[in-house]
Short mmCIF file of C-alpha atoms and ligand atoms in Angstrom, two decimals:
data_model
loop_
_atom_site.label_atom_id
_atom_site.label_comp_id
_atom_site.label_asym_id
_atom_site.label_seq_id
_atom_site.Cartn_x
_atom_site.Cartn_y
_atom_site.Cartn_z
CA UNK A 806 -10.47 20.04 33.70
CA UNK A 807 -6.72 18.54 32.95
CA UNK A 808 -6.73 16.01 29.78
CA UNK A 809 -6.79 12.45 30.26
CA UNK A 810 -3.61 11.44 28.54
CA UNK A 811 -3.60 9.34 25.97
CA UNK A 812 -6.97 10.28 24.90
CA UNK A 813 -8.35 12.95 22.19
CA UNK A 814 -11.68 14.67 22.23
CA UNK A 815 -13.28 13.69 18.89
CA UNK A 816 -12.04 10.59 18.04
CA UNK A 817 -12.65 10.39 13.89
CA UNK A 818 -12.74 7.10 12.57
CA UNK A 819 -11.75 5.85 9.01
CA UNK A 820 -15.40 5.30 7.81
CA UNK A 821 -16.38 8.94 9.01
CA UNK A 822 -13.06 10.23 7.31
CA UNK A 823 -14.29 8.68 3.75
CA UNK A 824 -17.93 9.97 4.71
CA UNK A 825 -16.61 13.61 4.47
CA UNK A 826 -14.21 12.59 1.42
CA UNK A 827 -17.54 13.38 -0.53
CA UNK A 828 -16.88 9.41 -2.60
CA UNK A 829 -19.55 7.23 -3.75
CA UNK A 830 -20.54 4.76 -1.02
CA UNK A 831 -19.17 1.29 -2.69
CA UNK A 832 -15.47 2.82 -2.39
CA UNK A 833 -16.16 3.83 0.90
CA UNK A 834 -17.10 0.18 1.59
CA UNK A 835 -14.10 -1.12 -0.09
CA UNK A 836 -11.41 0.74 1.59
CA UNK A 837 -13.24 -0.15 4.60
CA UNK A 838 -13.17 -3.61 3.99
CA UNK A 839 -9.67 -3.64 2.83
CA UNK A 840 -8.66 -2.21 6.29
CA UNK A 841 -10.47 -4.44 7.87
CA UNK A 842 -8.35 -7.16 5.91
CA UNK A 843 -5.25 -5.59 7.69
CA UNK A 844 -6.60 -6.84 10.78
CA UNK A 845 -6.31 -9.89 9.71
CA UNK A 846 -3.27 -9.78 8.25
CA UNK A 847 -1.21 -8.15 11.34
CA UNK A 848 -2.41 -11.21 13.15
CA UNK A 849 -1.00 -13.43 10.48
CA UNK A 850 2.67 -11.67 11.00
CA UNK A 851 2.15 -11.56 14.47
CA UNK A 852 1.45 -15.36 15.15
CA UNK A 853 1.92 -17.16 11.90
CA UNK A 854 3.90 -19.66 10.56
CA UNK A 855 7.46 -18.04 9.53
CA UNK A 856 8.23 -20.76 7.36
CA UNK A 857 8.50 -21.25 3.11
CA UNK A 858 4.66 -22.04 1.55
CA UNK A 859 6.76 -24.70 -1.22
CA UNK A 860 5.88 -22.13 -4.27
CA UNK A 861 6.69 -19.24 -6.02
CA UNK A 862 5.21 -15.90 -6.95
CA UNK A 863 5.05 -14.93 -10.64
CA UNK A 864 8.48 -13.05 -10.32
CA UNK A 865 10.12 -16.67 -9.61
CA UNK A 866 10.30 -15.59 -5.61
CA UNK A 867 10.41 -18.49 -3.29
CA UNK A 868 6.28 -17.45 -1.16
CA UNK A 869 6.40 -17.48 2.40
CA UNK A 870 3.25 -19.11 3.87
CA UNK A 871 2.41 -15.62 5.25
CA UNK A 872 2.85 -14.17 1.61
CA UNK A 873 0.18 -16.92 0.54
CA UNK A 874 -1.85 -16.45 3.68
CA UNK A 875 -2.06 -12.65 3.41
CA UNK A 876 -2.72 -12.85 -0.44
CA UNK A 877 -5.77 -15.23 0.95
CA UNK A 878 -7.19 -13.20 3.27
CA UNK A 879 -7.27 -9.80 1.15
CA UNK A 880 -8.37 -12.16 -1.79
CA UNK A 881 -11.63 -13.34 -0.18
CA UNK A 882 -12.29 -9.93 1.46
CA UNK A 883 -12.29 -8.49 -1.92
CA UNK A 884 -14.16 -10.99 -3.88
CA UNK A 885 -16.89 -10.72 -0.55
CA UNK A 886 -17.23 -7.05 -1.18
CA UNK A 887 -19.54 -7.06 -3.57
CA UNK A 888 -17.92 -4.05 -5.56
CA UNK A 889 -14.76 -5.43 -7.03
CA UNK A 890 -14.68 -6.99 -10.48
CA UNK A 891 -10.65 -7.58 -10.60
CA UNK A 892 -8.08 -8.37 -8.53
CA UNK A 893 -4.40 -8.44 -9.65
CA UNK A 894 -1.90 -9.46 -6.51
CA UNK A 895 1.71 -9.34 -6.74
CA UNK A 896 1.30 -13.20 -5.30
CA UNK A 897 -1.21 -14.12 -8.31
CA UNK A 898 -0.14 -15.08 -11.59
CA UNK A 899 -3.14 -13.89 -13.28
CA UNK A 900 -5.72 -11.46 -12.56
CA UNK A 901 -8.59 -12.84 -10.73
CA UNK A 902 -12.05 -12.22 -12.06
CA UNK A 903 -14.90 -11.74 -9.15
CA UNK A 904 -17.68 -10.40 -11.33
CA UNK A 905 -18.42 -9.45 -14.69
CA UNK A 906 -18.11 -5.43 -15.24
CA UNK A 907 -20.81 -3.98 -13.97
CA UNK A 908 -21.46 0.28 -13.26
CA UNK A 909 -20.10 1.11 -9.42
CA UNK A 910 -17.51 -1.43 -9.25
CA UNK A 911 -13.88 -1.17 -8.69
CA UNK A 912 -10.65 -3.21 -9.67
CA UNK A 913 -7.88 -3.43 -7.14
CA UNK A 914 -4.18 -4.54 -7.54
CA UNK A 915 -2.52 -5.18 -4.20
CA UNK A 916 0.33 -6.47 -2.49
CA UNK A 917 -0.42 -8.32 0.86
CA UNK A 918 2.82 -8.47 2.61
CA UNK A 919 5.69 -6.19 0.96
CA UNK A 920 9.10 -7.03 2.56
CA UNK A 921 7.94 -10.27 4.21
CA UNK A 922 11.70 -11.49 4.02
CA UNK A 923 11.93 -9.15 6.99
CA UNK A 924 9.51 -10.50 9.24
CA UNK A 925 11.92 -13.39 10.64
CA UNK A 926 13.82 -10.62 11.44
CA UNK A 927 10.66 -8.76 13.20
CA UNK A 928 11.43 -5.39 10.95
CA UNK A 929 8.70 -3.50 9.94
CA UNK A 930 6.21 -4.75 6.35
CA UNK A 931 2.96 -3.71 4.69
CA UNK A 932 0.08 -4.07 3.16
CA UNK A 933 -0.04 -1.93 -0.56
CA UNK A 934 -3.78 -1.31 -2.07
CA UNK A 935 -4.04 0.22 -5.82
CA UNK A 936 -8.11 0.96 -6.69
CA UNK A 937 -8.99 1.75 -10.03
CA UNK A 938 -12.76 2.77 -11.39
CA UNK A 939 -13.89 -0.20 -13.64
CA UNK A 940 -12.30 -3.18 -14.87
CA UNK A 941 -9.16 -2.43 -16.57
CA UNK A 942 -5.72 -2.82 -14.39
CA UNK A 943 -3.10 -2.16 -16.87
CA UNK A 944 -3.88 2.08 -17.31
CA UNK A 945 -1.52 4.34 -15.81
CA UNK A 946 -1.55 4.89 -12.18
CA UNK A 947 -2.74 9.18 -12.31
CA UNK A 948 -6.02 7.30 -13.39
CA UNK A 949 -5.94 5.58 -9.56
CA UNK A 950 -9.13 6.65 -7.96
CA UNK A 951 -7.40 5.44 -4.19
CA UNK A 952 -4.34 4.00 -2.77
CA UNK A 953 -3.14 3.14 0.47
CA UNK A 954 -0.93 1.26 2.32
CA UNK A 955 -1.11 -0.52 5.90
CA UNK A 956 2.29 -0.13 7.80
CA UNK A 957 2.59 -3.57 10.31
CA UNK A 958 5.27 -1.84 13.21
CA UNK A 959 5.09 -1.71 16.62
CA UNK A 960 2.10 0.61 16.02
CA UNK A 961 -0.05 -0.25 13.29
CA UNK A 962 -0.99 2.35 11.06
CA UNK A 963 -2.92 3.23 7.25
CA UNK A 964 -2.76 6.07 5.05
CA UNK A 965 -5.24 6.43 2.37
CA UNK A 966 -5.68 8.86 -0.23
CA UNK A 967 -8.71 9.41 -2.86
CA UNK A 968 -7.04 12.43 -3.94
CA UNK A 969 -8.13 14.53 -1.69
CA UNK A 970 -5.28 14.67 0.31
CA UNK A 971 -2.81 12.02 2.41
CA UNK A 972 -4.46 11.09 5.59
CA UNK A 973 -2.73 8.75 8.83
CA UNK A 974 -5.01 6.54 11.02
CA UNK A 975 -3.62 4.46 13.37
CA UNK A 976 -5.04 1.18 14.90
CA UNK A 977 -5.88 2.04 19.08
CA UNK A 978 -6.54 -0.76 21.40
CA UNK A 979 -10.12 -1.85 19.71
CA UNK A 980 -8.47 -2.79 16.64
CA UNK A 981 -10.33 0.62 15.13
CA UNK A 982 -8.70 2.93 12.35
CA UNK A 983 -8.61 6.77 14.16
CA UNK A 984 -7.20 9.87 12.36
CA UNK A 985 -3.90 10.56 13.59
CA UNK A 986 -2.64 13.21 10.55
CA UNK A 987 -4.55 14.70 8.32
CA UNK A 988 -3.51 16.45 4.72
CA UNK A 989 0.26 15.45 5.44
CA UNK A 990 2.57 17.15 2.88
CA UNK A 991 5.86 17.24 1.48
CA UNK A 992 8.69 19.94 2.08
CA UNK A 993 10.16 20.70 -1.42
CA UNK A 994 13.52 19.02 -0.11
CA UNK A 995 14.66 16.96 2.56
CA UNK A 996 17.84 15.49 4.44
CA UNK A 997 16.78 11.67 4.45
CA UNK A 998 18.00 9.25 1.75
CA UNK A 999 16.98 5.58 1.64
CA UNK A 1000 18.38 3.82 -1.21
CA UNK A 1001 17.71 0.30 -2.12
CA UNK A 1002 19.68 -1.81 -4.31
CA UNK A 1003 23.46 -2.94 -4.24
CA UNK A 1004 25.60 0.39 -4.55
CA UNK A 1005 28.31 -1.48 -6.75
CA UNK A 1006 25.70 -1.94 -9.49
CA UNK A 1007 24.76 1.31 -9.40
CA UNK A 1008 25.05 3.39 -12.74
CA UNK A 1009 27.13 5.96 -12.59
CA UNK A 1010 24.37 9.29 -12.49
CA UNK A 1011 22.83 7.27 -9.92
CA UNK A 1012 26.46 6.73 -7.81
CA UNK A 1013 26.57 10.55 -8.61
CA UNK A 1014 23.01 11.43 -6.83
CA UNK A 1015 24.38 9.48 -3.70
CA UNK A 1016 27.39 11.34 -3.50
CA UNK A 1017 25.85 14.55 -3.66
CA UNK A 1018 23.21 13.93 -1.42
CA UNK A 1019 25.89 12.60 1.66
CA UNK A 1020 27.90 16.00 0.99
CA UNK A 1021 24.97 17.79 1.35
CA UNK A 1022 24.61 16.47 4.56
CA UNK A 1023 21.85 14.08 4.21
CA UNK A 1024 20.88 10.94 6.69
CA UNK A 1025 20.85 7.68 5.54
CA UNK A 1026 17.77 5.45 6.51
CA UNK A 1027 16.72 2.49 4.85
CA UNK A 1028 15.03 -0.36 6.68
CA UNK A 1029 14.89 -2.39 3.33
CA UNK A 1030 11.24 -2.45 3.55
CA UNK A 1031 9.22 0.01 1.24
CA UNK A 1032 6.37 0.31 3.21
CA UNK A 1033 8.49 1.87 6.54
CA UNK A 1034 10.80 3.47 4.24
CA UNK A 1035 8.53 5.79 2.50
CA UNK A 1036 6.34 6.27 5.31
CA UNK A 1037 9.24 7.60 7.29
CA UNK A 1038 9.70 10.54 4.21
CA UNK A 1039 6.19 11.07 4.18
CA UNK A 1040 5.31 11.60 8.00
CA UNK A 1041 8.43 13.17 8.59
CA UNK A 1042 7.70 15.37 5.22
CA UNK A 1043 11.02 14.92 3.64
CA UNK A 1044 13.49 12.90 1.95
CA UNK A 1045 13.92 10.97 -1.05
CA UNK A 1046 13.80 6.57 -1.44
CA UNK A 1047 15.39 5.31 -4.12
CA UNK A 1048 15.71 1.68 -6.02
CA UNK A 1049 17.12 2.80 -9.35
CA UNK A 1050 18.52 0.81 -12.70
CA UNK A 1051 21.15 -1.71 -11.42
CA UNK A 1052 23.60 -3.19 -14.10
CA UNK A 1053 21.99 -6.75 -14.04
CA UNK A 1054 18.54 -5.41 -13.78
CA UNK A 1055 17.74 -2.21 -16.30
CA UNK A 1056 14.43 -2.35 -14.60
CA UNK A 1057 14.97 -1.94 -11.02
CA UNK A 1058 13.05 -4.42 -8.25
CA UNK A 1059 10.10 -2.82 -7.52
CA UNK A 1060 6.60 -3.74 -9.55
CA UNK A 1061 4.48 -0.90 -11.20
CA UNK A 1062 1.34 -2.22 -10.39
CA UNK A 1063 1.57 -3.51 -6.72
CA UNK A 1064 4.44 -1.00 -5.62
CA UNK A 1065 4.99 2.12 -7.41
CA UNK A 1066 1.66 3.08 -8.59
CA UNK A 1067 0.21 3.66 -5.44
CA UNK A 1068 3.44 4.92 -3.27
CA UNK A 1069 3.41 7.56 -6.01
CA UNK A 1070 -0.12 8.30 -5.97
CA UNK A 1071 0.03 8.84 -2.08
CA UNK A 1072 3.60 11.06 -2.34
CA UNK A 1073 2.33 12.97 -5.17
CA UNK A 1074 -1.07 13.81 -3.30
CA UNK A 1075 0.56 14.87 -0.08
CA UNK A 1076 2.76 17.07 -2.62
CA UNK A 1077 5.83 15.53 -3.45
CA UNK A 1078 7.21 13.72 -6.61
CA UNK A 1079 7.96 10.40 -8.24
CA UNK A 1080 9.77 9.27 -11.29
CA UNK A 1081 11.12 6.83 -13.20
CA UNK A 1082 14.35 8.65 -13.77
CA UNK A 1083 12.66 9.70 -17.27
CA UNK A 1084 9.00 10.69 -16.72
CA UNK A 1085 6.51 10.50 -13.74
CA UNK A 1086 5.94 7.20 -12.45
CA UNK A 1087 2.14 8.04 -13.04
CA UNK A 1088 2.26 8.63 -16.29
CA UNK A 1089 3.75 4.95 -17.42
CA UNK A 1090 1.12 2.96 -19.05
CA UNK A 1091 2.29 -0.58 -17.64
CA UNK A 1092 2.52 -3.41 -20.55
CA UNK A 1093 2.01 -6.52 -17.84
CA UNK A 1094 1.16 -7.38 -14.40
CA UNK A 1095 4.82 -8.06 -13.82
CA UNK A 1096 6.35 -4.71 -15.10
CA UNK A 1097 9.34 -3.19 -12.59
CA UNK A 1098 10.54 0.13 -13.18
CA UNK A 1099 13.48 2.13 -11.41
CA UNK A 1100 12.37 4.70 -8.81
CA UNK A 1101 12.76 8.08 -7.46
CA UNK A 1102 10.34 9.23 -4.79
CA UNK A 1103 9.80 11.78 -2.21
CA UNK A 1104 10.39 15.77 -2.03
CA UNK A 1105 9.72 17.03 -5.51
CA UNK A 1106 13.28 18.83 -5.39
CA UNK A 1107 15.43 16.12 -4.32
CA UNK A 1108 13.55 13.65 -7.65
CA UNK A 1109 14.22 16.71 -9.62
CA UNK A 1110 17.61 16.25 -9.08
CA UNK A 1111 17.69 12.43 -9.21
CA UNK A 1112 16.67 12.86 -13.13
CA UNK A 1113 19.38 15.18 -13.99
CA UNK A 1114 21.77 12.85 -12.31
CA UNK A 1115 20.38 10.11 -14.12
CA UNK A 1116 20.18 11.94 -16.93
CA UNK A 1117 23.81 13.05 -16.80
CA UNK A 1118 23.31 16.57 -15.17
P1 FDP B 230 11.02 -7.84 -0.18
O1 FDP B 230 11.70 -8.39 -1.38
O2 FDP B 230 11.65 -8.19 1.12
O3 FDP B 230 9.52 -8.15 -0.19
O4 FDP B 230 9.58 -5.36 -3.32
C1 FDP B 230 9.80 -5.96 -2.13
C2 FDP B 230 10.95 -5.40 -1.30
O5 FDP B 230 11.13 -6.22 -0.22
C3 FDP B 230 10.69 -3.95 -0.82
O6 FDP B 230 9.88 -3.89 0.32
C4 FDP B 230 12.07 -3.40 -0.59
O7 FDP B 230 12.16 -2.00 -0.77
C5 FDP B 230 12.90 -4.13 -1.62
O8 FDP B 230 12.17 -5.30 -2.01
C6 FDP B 230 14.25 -4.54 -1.07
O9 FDP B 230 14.88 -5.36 -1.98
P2 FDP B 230 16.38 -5.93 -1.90
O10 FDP B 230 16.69 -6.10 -0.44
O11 FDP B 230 16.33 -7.23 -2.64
O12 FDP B 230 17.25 -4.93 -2.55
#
């Protein structure tokens, strides 16, 4: 009998995936409920408001109401789950405090709407979920028990990981999670560079790594949004993203907590690499909710090669 197409056989959907995952049930629940946020949240950027919310985030960035509106609606799914005791949000100033420690529960650090300066423009953003066992936030990210991140596009699709592998599910036409890819991995190099930051404030091991990687051929694709931009590397299995030291900001952009923890707990799980130009993202043991650090991330050779540029190799 010919296929119908557009439809698969066995459909698997997200809870079933995290049934086989062999997790206790409350995380199951909780990445559950934190897709079901998305949902939320895609209607948000879809319909909402495009305009400034009047404040700022704890980094001194001007919020867009749909920063504050997607930091609300992960907020209250969280503290409604029943199995989270903190919540630390890259559009919080503090960490919020839903229950007093307690055996089985989980703390999450999250940001609701990465690149949401790019949603006038209708470019891709995301959703980015850290989940640690217990109460404490500030522990290095290889202690993650799951990340995951929610890609807004013209298809809307999540990628989880309790490391146990990297796994895609993207949303169909009843607003369900189904498997689309499972165990994606890394090649050990690729021929895709996306590298954020101004290229005049570059240092010069970093100006170095560029230049190499353009003679060696490599394709340049950066949408300026991290969530697209390293879930192009990962699905297509190669490449490397980049936002590295700049000479006004030793630190980089991107936040620890919110950003690179889990991006580098997803990469490394599907078998690539990610480093602060000096030691593996994973093992940094962030000081504050705010700390940024500059990144490497993506095929284990090509970071390999970023810190002996960096490092004046
Ligand atoms: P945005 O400020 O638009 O929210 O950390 C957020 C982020 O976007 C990332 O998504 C992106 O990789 C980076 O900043 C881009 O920053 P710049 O355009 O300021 O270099």
């Amino acid at each position: 009998m010919p296929k119908e197409a557009g439809t698969s056989k066995f459909q698997i959907d997200l809870r079933r995936h995290l049934r086989s995952q062999n997790i206790c049930d409350n995380l199951i629940h909780l990445i559950c409920e934190i897709a079901e946020a998305s949902k939320y949240v895609i209607n948000a950027v879809r319909t909402g408001d495009l305009g400034v919310a009047g404040t700022s985030n704890l980094y001194g960035e001007e919020q867009l109401a749909l920063d504050v509106l997607s930091d609300r609606i992960m907020r209250k799914r969280l503290i409604h789950s029943g199995v989270v005791c903190n919540i630390a949000s890259e559009e919080m100033e503090t960490i919020y405090e839903c229950q007093a420690n307690a055996g089985g529960l989980y703390s999450v650090a999250y940001d609701p709407l990465d690149g949401s300066s790019l949603v006038d423009v209708n470019l891709a953003v995301g959703t980015i979920v850290s989940i640690y066992s217990g109460c404490e936030l500030l522990q290095p990210g290889r202690n993650q028990v799951a990340a995951m991140y929610i890609l807004y596009g013209p298809r809307v699709s999540m990628v989880y990981t309790v490391g146990k592998g990297v796994h895609e599910f993207t949303m169909n036409n009843l607003m369900e999670f189904t498997l689309t890819r499972e165990n994606i991995r890394m090649e050990a190099e690729g021929n895709i560079y996306a590298p954020g930051g101004l290229r005049n404030k570059y240092n010069p091991g970093d100006e170095k790594f560029i230049r190499h990687l353009e003679e060696k051929g490599c394709k340049l694709r950066y949408s300026g949004g991290f969530v697209p931009d390293i879930n192009q590397i990962l699905m297509k299995g190669k490449g490397v993203f980049m936002y590295p030291a700049l000479n006004d900001s030793p630190d980089g952009k991107l936040r620890v907590l919110f950003e690179l923890n889990p991006m580098a707990f997803i990469i490394v799980n599907a078998g690539g690499a990610a480093s602060n130009g000096h030691m593996p993202i994973l093992d940094m043991v962030p000081e504050s909710l705010d700390q940024r650090a500059p990144v490497y991330i993506g095929c284990t050779g090509d970071v390999k090669q970023a810190t002996e540029f960096v490092n004046g190799g």
